[in-house]
Tab-separated table of N, CA and C in Angstrom:
chain	number	residue	atom	x	y	z
R	1	MET	N	-68.491	29.243	-18.495
R	1	MET	CA	-67.312	29.456	-19.246
R	1	MET	C	-66.683	30.965	-18.680
R	2	ASN	N	-65.420	31.027	-18.421
R	2	ASN	CA	-64.929	32.214	-18.180
R	2	ASN	C	-64.412	33.175	-19.444
R	3	ILE	N	-64.017	34.270	-19.086
R	3	ILE	CA	-63.504	35.188	-20.332
R	3	ILE	C	-62.341	34.451	-21.136
R	4	ASN	N	-61.277	33.922	-20.396
R	4	ASN	CA	-60.152	33.356	-21.044
R	4	ASN	C	-60.823	32.106	-21.951
R	5	GLN	N	-61.678	31.320	-21.558
R	5	GLN	CA	-61.966	30.328	-22.246
R	5	GLN	C	-62.782	30.854	-23.528
R	6	GLY	N	-63.566	31.927	-23.350
R	6	GLY	CA	-64.140	32.458	-24.492
R	6	GLY	C	-62.928	32.863	-25.492
R	7	ASN	N	-62.037	33.354	-25.100
R	7	ASN	CA	-60.927	33.805	-26.230
R	7	ASN	C	-60.281	32.719	-26.582
R	8	ILE	N	-60.146	31.721	-25.905
R	8	ILE	CA	-59.485	30.267	-26.548
R	8	ILE	C	-60.519	29.654	-27.480
R	9	CYS	N	-61.692	29.644	-27.131
R	9	CYS	CA	-62.838	29.148	-28.203
R	9	CYS	C	-62.714	29.944	-29.245
R	10	GLY	N	-62.719	31.425	-29.299
R	10	GLY	CA	-62.741	32.165	-30.593
R	10	GLY	C	-61.375	31.908	-31.321
R	11	GLU	N	-60.221	31.983	-30.813
R	11	GLU	CA	-58.987	31.675	-31.477
R	11	GLU	C	-59.073	30.366	-32.056
R	12	ARG	N	-59.651	29.290	-31.497
R	12	ARG	CA	-59.764	28.196	-32.146
R	12	ARG	C	-60.534	28.036	-33.308
R	13	ILE	N	-61.815	28.544	-33.210
R	13	ILE	CA	-62.778	28.677	-34.084
R	13	ILE	C	-62.186	29.457	-35.318
R	14	LYS	N	-61.537	30.504	-35.073
R	14	LYS	CA	-60.816	31.187	-36.150
R	14	LYS	C	-59.723	30.423	-36.928
R	15	ALA	N	-58.875	29.693	-35.978
R	15	ALA	CA	-57.758	28.755	-36.517
R	15	ALA	C	-58.302	27.742	-37.339
R	16	LEU	N	-59.469	27.212	-36.989
R	16	LEU	CA	-59.949	26.186	-37.884
R	16	LEU	C	-60.619	26.493	-38.970
R	17	ARG	N	-61.269	27.626	-38.706
R	17	ARG	CA	-61.951	28.384	-40.298
R	17	ARG	C	-60.926	28.562	-41.155
R	18	LYS	N	-59.653	29.094	-40.909
R	18	LYS	CA	-58.686	29.386	-41.820
R	18	LYS	C	-58.042	28.146	-42.321
R	19	LYS	N	-57.958	27.098	-41.258
R	19	LYS	CA	-57.301	25.880	-41.694
R	19	LYS	C	-58.174	25.033	-42.917
R	20	ASN	N	-59.354	25.448	-42.712
R	20	ASN	CA	-60.331	24.717	-43.636
R	20	ASN	C	-60.616	25.700	-44.830
R	21	ASN	N	-59.931	26.675	-44.963
R	21	ASN	CA	-60.114	27.649	-46.062
R	21	ASN	C	-61.450	28.129	-46.241
R	22	LEU	N	-61.938	28.631	-45.093
R	22	LEU	CA	-63.269	29.365	-44.997
R	22	LEU	C	-63.384	30.581	-44.671
R	23	THR	N	-64.198	31.433	-45.302
R	23	THR	CA	-64.227	32.948	-44.927
R	23	THR	C	-65.117	33.043	-43.736
R	24	GLN	N	-65.156	34.230	-43.144
R	24	GLN	CA	-66.227	34.398	-42.025
R	24	GLN	C	-67.607	34.080	-42.674
R	25	CYS	N	-67.915	34.769	-43.707
R	25	CYS	CA	-69.242	34.618	-44.607
R	25	CYS	C	-69.464	33.287	-44.950
R	26	GLN	N	-68.618	32.143	-45.253
R	26	GLN	CA	-68.900	30.991	-45.556
R	26	GLN	C	-69.250	30.120	-44.181
R	27	LEU	N	-68.506	30.561	-43.301
R	27	LEU	CA	-68.820	29.754	-41.939
R	27	LEU	C	-70.132	30.182	-41.472
R	28	ALA	N	-70.427	31.434	-41.632
R	28	ALA	CA	-71.768	32.067	-41.095
R	28	ALA	C	-72.841	31.480	-41.853
R	29	GLU	N	-72.715	31.306	-43.168
R	29	GLU	CA	-73.727	30.326	-44.167
R	29	GLU	C	-73.938	29.025	-43.463
R	30	LEU	N	-72.929	28.231	-43.278
R	30	LEU	CA	-72.959	26.803	-42.784
R	30	LEU	C	-73.488	26.837	-41.417
R	31	LEU	N	-73.549	27.861	-40.494
R	31	LEU	CA	-74.094	27.954	-39.300
R	31	LEU	C	-75.605	28.792	-39.302
R	32	HIS	N	-75.757	29.170	-40.527
R	32	HIS	CA	-77.063	30.128	-40.637
R	32	HIS	C	-77.192	31.063	-39.636
R	33	MET	N	-76.302	32.018	-39.840
R	33	MET	CA	-76.163	33.215	-38.893
R	33	MET	C	-75.329	34.205	-39.625
R	34	SER	N	-75.148	35.341	-39.020
R	34	SER	CA	-74.539	36.540	-39.667
R	34	SER	C	-73.049	36.540	-39.651
R	35	ARG	N	-72.216	37.218	-40.323
R	35	ARG	CA	-70.956	37.159	-40.500
R	35	ARG	C	-70.561	37.967	-39.191
R	36	SER	N	-71.331	38.809	-38.744
R	36	SER	CA	-70.903	39.629	-37.586
R	36	SER	C	-70.846	38.736	-36.338
R	37	THR	N	-71.831	37.585	-36.205
R	37	THR	CA	-71.739	36.844	-35.149
R	37	THR	C	-70.655	36.051	-35.180
R	38	VAL	N	-70.091	35.617	-36.096
R	38	VAL	CA	-68.932	34.698	-36.200
R	38	VAL	C	-67.762	35.651	-35.935
R	39	LEU	N	-67.672	36.874	-36.411
R	39	LEU	CA	-66.713	37.758	-35.827
R	39	LEU	C	-66.725	38.008	-34.414
R	40	LYS	N	-67.817	38.059	-33.723
R	40	LYS	CA	-67.924	38.320	-32.297
R	40	LYS	C	-67.345	36.890	-31.731
R	41	TYR	N	-67.702	35.910	-32.284
R	41	TYR	CA	-67.163	34.515	-31.442
R	41	TYR	C	-65.700	34.570	-31.686
R	42	GLU	N	-65.239	34.992	-32.905
R	42	GLU	CA	-63.629	34.797	-33.100
R	42	GLU	C	-62.987	35.727	-32.130
R	43	THR	N	-63.564	36.874	-31.941
R	43	THR	CA	-62.852	38.014	-31.209
R	43	THR	C	-63.026	37.709	-29.839
R	44	GLY	N	-64.019	36.715	-29.238
R	44	GLY	CA	-64.193	36.641	-27.812
R	44	GLY	C	-65.210	37.724	-27.335
R	45	ARG	N	-65.787	38.497	-28.145
R	45	ARG	CA	-66.787	39.378	-27.558
R	45	ARG	C	-68.157	38.790	-27.447
R	46	GLN	N	-68.272	37.456	-27.962
R	46	GLN	CA	-69.367	36.788	-27.740
R	46	GLN	C	-69.141	35.318	-27.576
R	47	ILE	N	-69.641	34.674	-26.586
R	47	ILE	CA	-69.233	33.149	-26.427
R	47	ILE	C	-70.433	32.586	-27.137
R	48	PRO	N	-70.045	31.469	-27.954
R	48	PRO	CA	-71.278	30.708	-28.627
R	48	PRO	C	-71.947	29.892	-27.620
R	49	PRO	N	-73.299	29.811	-27.826
R	49	PRO	CA	-74.140	28.979	-26.920
R	49	PRO	C	-73.757	27.637	-27.318
R	50	VAL	N	-74.155	26.672	-26.420
R	50	VAL	CA	-73.849	25.149	-26.448
R	50	VAL	C	-74.290	24.620	-27.730
R	51	ASP	N	-75.545	24.915	-28.323
R	51	ASP	CA	-76.010	24.309	-29.570
R	51	ASP	C	-75.067	24.732	-30.608
R	52	ARG	N	-74.419	25.997	-30.622
R	52	ARG	CA	-73.448	26.468	-31.635
R	52	ARG	C	-72.207	25.912	-31.653
R	53	ILE	N	-71.654	25.655	-30.374
R	53	ILE	CA	-70.398	24.925	-30.042
R	53	ILE	C	-70.630	23.655	-30.706
R	54	CYS	N	-71.654	22.836	-30.555
R	54	CYS	CA	-71.832	21.563	-31.212
R	54	CYS	C	-71.641	21.544	-32.609
R	55	ASP	N	-72.554	22.638	-33.307
R	55	ASP	CA	-72.675	22.791	-34.577
R	55	ASP	C	-71.327	23.073	-35.288
R	56	ILE	N	-70.397	23.986	-34.553
R	56	ILE	CA	-69.151	24.192	-35.097
R	56	ILE	C	-68.143	22.989	-34.866
R	57	ALA	N	-68.259	22.203	-33.737
R	57	ALA	CA	-67.369	21.239	-33.768
R	57	ALA	C	-67.566	20.005	-34.829
R	58	ASP	N	-68.828	19.911	-35.076
R	58	ASP	CA	-69.410	18.918	-36.027
R	58	ASP	C	-68.824	19.423	-37.552
R	59	ILE	N	-69.031	20.767	-37.838
R	59	ILE	CA	-68.302	21.403	-39.001
R	59	ILE	C	-66.764	21.063	-39.297
R	60	PHE	N	-66.092	21.227	-38.169
R	60	PHE	CA	-64.471	21.003	-38.181
R	60	PHE	C	-64.277	19.566	-37.582
R	61	ASN	N	-65.215	18.818	-37.313
R	61	ASN	CA	-64.602	17.491	-36.888
R	61	ASN	C	-63.688	17.429	-35.693
R	62	VAL	N	-64.000	18.209	-34.753
R	62	VAL	CA	-63.419	18.384	-33.454
R	62	VAL	C	-64.159	18.113	-32.235
R	63	SER	N	-63.764	17.877	-31.207
R	63	SER	CA	-64.597	17.897	-30.191
R	63	SER	C	-64.934	19.254	-29.505
R	64	THR	N	-66.068	19.319	-28.617
R	64	THR	CA	-66.399	20.653	-28.078
R	64	THR	C	-65.232	20.907	-26.915
R	65	ASP	N	-64.793	19.865	-26.297
R	65	ASP	CA	-63.800	19.826	-25.387
R	65	ASP	C	-62.515	20.781	-25.989
R	66	TYR	N	-62.363	20.424	-27.231
R	66	TYR	CA	-61.121	21.127	-27.889
R	66	TYR	C	-61.473	22.580	-28.187
R	67	LEU	N	-62.752	22.844	-28.648
R	67	LEU	CA	-63.182	24.228	-28.809
R	67	LEU	C	-63.201	24.947	-27.478
R	68	TYR	N	-63.639	24.445	-26.506
R	68	TYR	CA	-63.697	25.111	-24.984
R	68	TYR	C	-62.461	25.319	-24.381
R	69	GLY	N	-61.204	24.726	-25.070
R	69	GLY	CA	-59.844	24.847	-24.594
R	69	GLY	C	-59.525	23.937	-23.450
R	70	LEU	N	-60.498	22.856	-23.193
R	70	LEU	CA	-60.245	21.941	-22.308
R	70	LEU	C	-59.158	20.681	-22.590
R	71	THR	N	-59.014	20.747	-23.885
R	71	THR	CA	-58.063	19.628	-24.353
R	71	THR	C	-57.338	20.208	-25.557
R	72	ASP	N	-56.149	19.930	-25.806
R	72	ASP	CA	-55.334	20.355	-27.037
R	72	ASP	C	-55.665	19.165	-28.068
R	73	PHE	N	-56.159	18.167	-27.763
R	73	PHE	CA	-56.264	16.831	-28.717
R	73	PHE	C	-57.461	17.473	-29.770
R	74	ASP	N	-56.946	17.784	-30.961
R	74	ASP	CA	-57.877	18.222	-32.100
R	74	ASP	C	-58.207	17.302	-33.032
R	75	ALA	N	-57.590	16.118	-32.998
R	75	ALA	CA	-58.025	14.923	-33.978
R	75	ALA	C	-59.496	14.453	-33.763
R	76	PRO	N	-60.137	14.025	-34.555
R	76	PRO	CA	-61.514	13.711	-34.286
R	76	PRO	C	-61.488	12.547	-33.379
R	77	LEU	N	-62.410	12.638	-32.470
R	77	LEU	CA	-62.478	11.546	-31.475
R	77	LEU	C	-62.851	10.331	-32.013
R	78	SER	N	-63.407	10.078	-33.024
R	78	SER	CA	-63.810	8.826	-33.847
R	78	SER	C	-62.438	8.018	-33.846
R	79	ILE	N	-61.332	8.723	-34.049
R	79	ILE	CA	-59.991	8.056	-34.395
R	79	ILE	C	-59.728	6.797	-33.223
R	80	LEU	N	-60.065	7.239	-31.887
R	80	LEU	CA	-59.841	6.485	-30.770
R	80	LEU	C	-60.407	5.142	-31.047
R	81	ASN	N	-61.545	4.842	-31.961
R	81	ASN	CA	-62.185	3.661	-32.203
R	81	ASN	C	-61.407	2.977	-33.497
R	82	GLU	N	-60.504	3.656	-34.038
R	82	GLU	CA	-59.880	3.041	-35.341
R	82	GLU	C	-58.739	2.080	-34.908
R	83	ILE	N	-58.380	1.069	-35.748
R	83	ILE	CA	-57.512	-0.077	-35.363
R	83	ILE	C	-56.174	0.709	-35.626
R	84	PHE	N	-55.537	0.453	-34.526
R	84	PHE	CA	-53.878	1.017	-34.342
R	84	PHE	C	-53.049	0.004	-35.015
R	85	CYS	N	-53.170	-1.160	-34.746
R	85	CYS	CA	-52.439	-2.473	-35.048
R	85	CYS	C	-52.896	-3.539	-34.568
R	86	LYS	N	-53.133	-4.576	-35.399
R	86	LYS	CA	-53.283	-5.969	-35.020
R	86	LYS	C	-54.590	-6.081	-34.212
R	87	ASP	N	-55.846	-5.609	-34.676
R	87	ASP	CA	-56.940	-5.435	-33.935
R	87	ASP	C	-57.048	-4.755	-32.577
R	88	VAL	N	-55.860	-3.812	-32.415
R	88	VAL	CA	-56.183	-3.089	-31.194
R	88	VAL	C	-56.479	-1.690	-31.524
R	89	THR	N	-57.472	-0.999	-30.942
R	89	THR	CA	-57.768	0.405	-31.283
R	89	THR	C	-56.899	1.260	-30.536
R	90	TYR	N	-56.785	2.644	-30.967
R	90	TYR	CA	-56.215	3.819	-30.310
R	90	TYR	C	-56.323	3.845	-28.732
R	91	ALA	N	-57.554	3.864	-28.693
R	91	ALA	CA	-58.283	3.931	-27.212
R	91	ALA	C	-57.583	2.781	-26.354
R	92	GLU	N	-57.583	1.572	-26.949
R	92	GLU	CA	-57.081	0.362	-26.094
R	92	GLU	C	-55.700	0.701	-25.799
R	93	VAL	N	-54.818	1.195	-26.830
R	93	VAL	CA	-53.247	1.409	-26.616
R	93	VAL	C	-53.244	2.627	-25.496
R	94	ILE	N	-54.054	3.571	-25.474
R	94	ILE	CA	-53.860	4.648	-24.625
R	94	ILE	C	-54.199	4.066	-23.219
R	95	SER	N	-55.333	3.194	-23.141
R	95	SER	CA	-55.497	2.383	-21.914
R	95	SER	C	-54.333	1.555	-21.239
R	96	MET	N	-53.931	0.945	-22.305
R	96	MET	CA	-52.566	0.252	-21.940
R	96	MET	C	-51.469	1.042	-21.239
R	97	ILE	N	-51.270	2.007	-21.981
R	97	ILE	CA	-50.191	2.981	-21.453
R	97	ILE	C	-50.629	3.619	-19.900
R	98	LEU	N	-51.860	3.990	-19.802
R	98	LEU	CA	-52.260	4.497	-18.462
R	98	LEU	C	-52.181	3.551	-17.554
R	99	ASP	N	-52.302	2.418	-17.849
R	99	ASP	CA	-52.212	1.205	-16.872
R	99	ASP	C	-50.842	0.833	-16.456
R	100	LEU	N	-49.600	1.326	-17.243
R	100	LEU	CA	-48.512	1.151	-16.891
R	100	LEU	C	-47.993	1.936	-15.626
R	101	PRO	N	-46.942	1.618	-14.941
R	101	PRO	CA	-46.374	2.406	-13.879
R	101	PRO	C	-45.836	3.715	-14.487
R	102	GLU	N	-45.690	4.872	-13.741
R	102	GLU	CA	-45.266	6.043	-14.260
R	102	GLU	C	-43.930	5.987	-15.043
R	103	GLU	N	-42.967	5.154	-14.521
R	103	GLU	CA	-41.640	5.090	-15.089
R	103	GLU	C	-41.632	4.488	-16.440
R	104	LEU	N	-42.594	3.497	-16.672
R	104	LEU	CA	-42.710	2.930	-17.918
R	104	LEU	C	-43.525	3.898	-18.797
R	105	GLN	N	-44.394	4.555	-18.272
R	105	GLN	CA	-45.094	5.631	-19.151
R	105	GLN	C	-44.139	6.452	-19.572
R	106	LYS	N	-43.045	6.749	-18.891
R	106	LYS	CA	-42.140	7.883	-19.483
R	106	LYS	C	-41.161	7.063	-20.459
R	107	ALA	N	-40.968	5.817	-20.290
R	107	ALA	CA	-40.121	5.126	-21.241
R	107	ALA	C	-40.815	5.050	-22.615
R	108	VAL	N	-42.150	4.919	-22.620
R	108	VAL	CA	-43.108	4.858	-23.748
R	108	VAL	C	-42.873	6.066	-24.583
R	109	MET	N	-42.861	7.263	-23.875
R	109	MET	CA	-42.651	8.465	-24.396
R	109	MET	C	-41.320	8.686	-25.008
R	110	VAL	N	-40.278	8.164	-24.445
R	110	VAL	CA	-39.076	8.429	-24.976
R	110	VAL	C	-38.856	7.752	-26.276
R	111	ILE	N	-39.485	6.401	-26.201
R	111	ILE	CA	-39.316	5.692	-27.522
R	111	ILE	C	-40.093	6.255	-28.623
R	112	ALA	N	-41.521	6.793	-28.258
R	112	ALA	CA	-42.272	7.351	-29.339
R	112	ALA	C	-41.591	8.634	-29.874
R	113	GLU	N	-41.002	9.464	-28.908
R	113	GLU	CA	-40.078	10.572	-29.490
R	113	GLU	C	-38.914	10.175	-30.354
R	114	TYR	N	-38.310	9.220	-29.905
R	114	TYR	CA	-37.080	8.591	-30.509
R	114	TYR	C	-37.652	8.331	-32.169
R	115	LEU	N	-38.839	7.440	-32.158
R	115	LEU	CA	-39.206	7.069	-33.225
R	115	LEU	C	-39.833	8.136	-34.372
R	116	GLY	N	-40.348	9.248	-33.560
R	116	GLY	CA	-40.934	10.270	-34.502
R	116	GLY	C	-39.900	10.992	-35.071
R	117	LYS	N	-38.553	10.874	-34.604
R	117	LYS	CA	-37.664	11.645	-35.327
R	117	LYS	C	-36.817	11.061	-36.345
R	118	LYS	N	-37.330	9.536	-36.562
R	118	LYS	CA	-36.759	8.813	-37.598
R	118	LYS	C	-37.542	9.223	-38.937
C-alpha cells in the first residue's frame, strides 16, 4: 500500500466512525487497541495491518477494498445477493448490464439518472 492509500484508508475509517457516532475511544475498545493507534490510522501516520482492516470492515459492514480506496462502493457486499426484483439479484442485474453493448449501458445510465430525479 502506498502513502496515498494510507491517507484514503485513514479518511474512510474516520468518516465511518463518525457516521456511526463512535468516538475514537469507542472504536479502539471494539478493536482492542489504544485510542492513539486509532488516531494514527485516521491521520495516515500508520497503516492498519490486514487483520485490523478486516476487523474494521466487519465493524462498519463495508469491504476491505472500500477501506483501501480501491472502490467507492460502500454498501455491504451482501446486498449483491439480495433480490432486486422478481427473483433477480442485484449481482445478476449488474451482470446483465455489463453484458450489454456500451451504447446500451449508457442508455441504462440515462434512464436510471432520470428515474432517480423523480
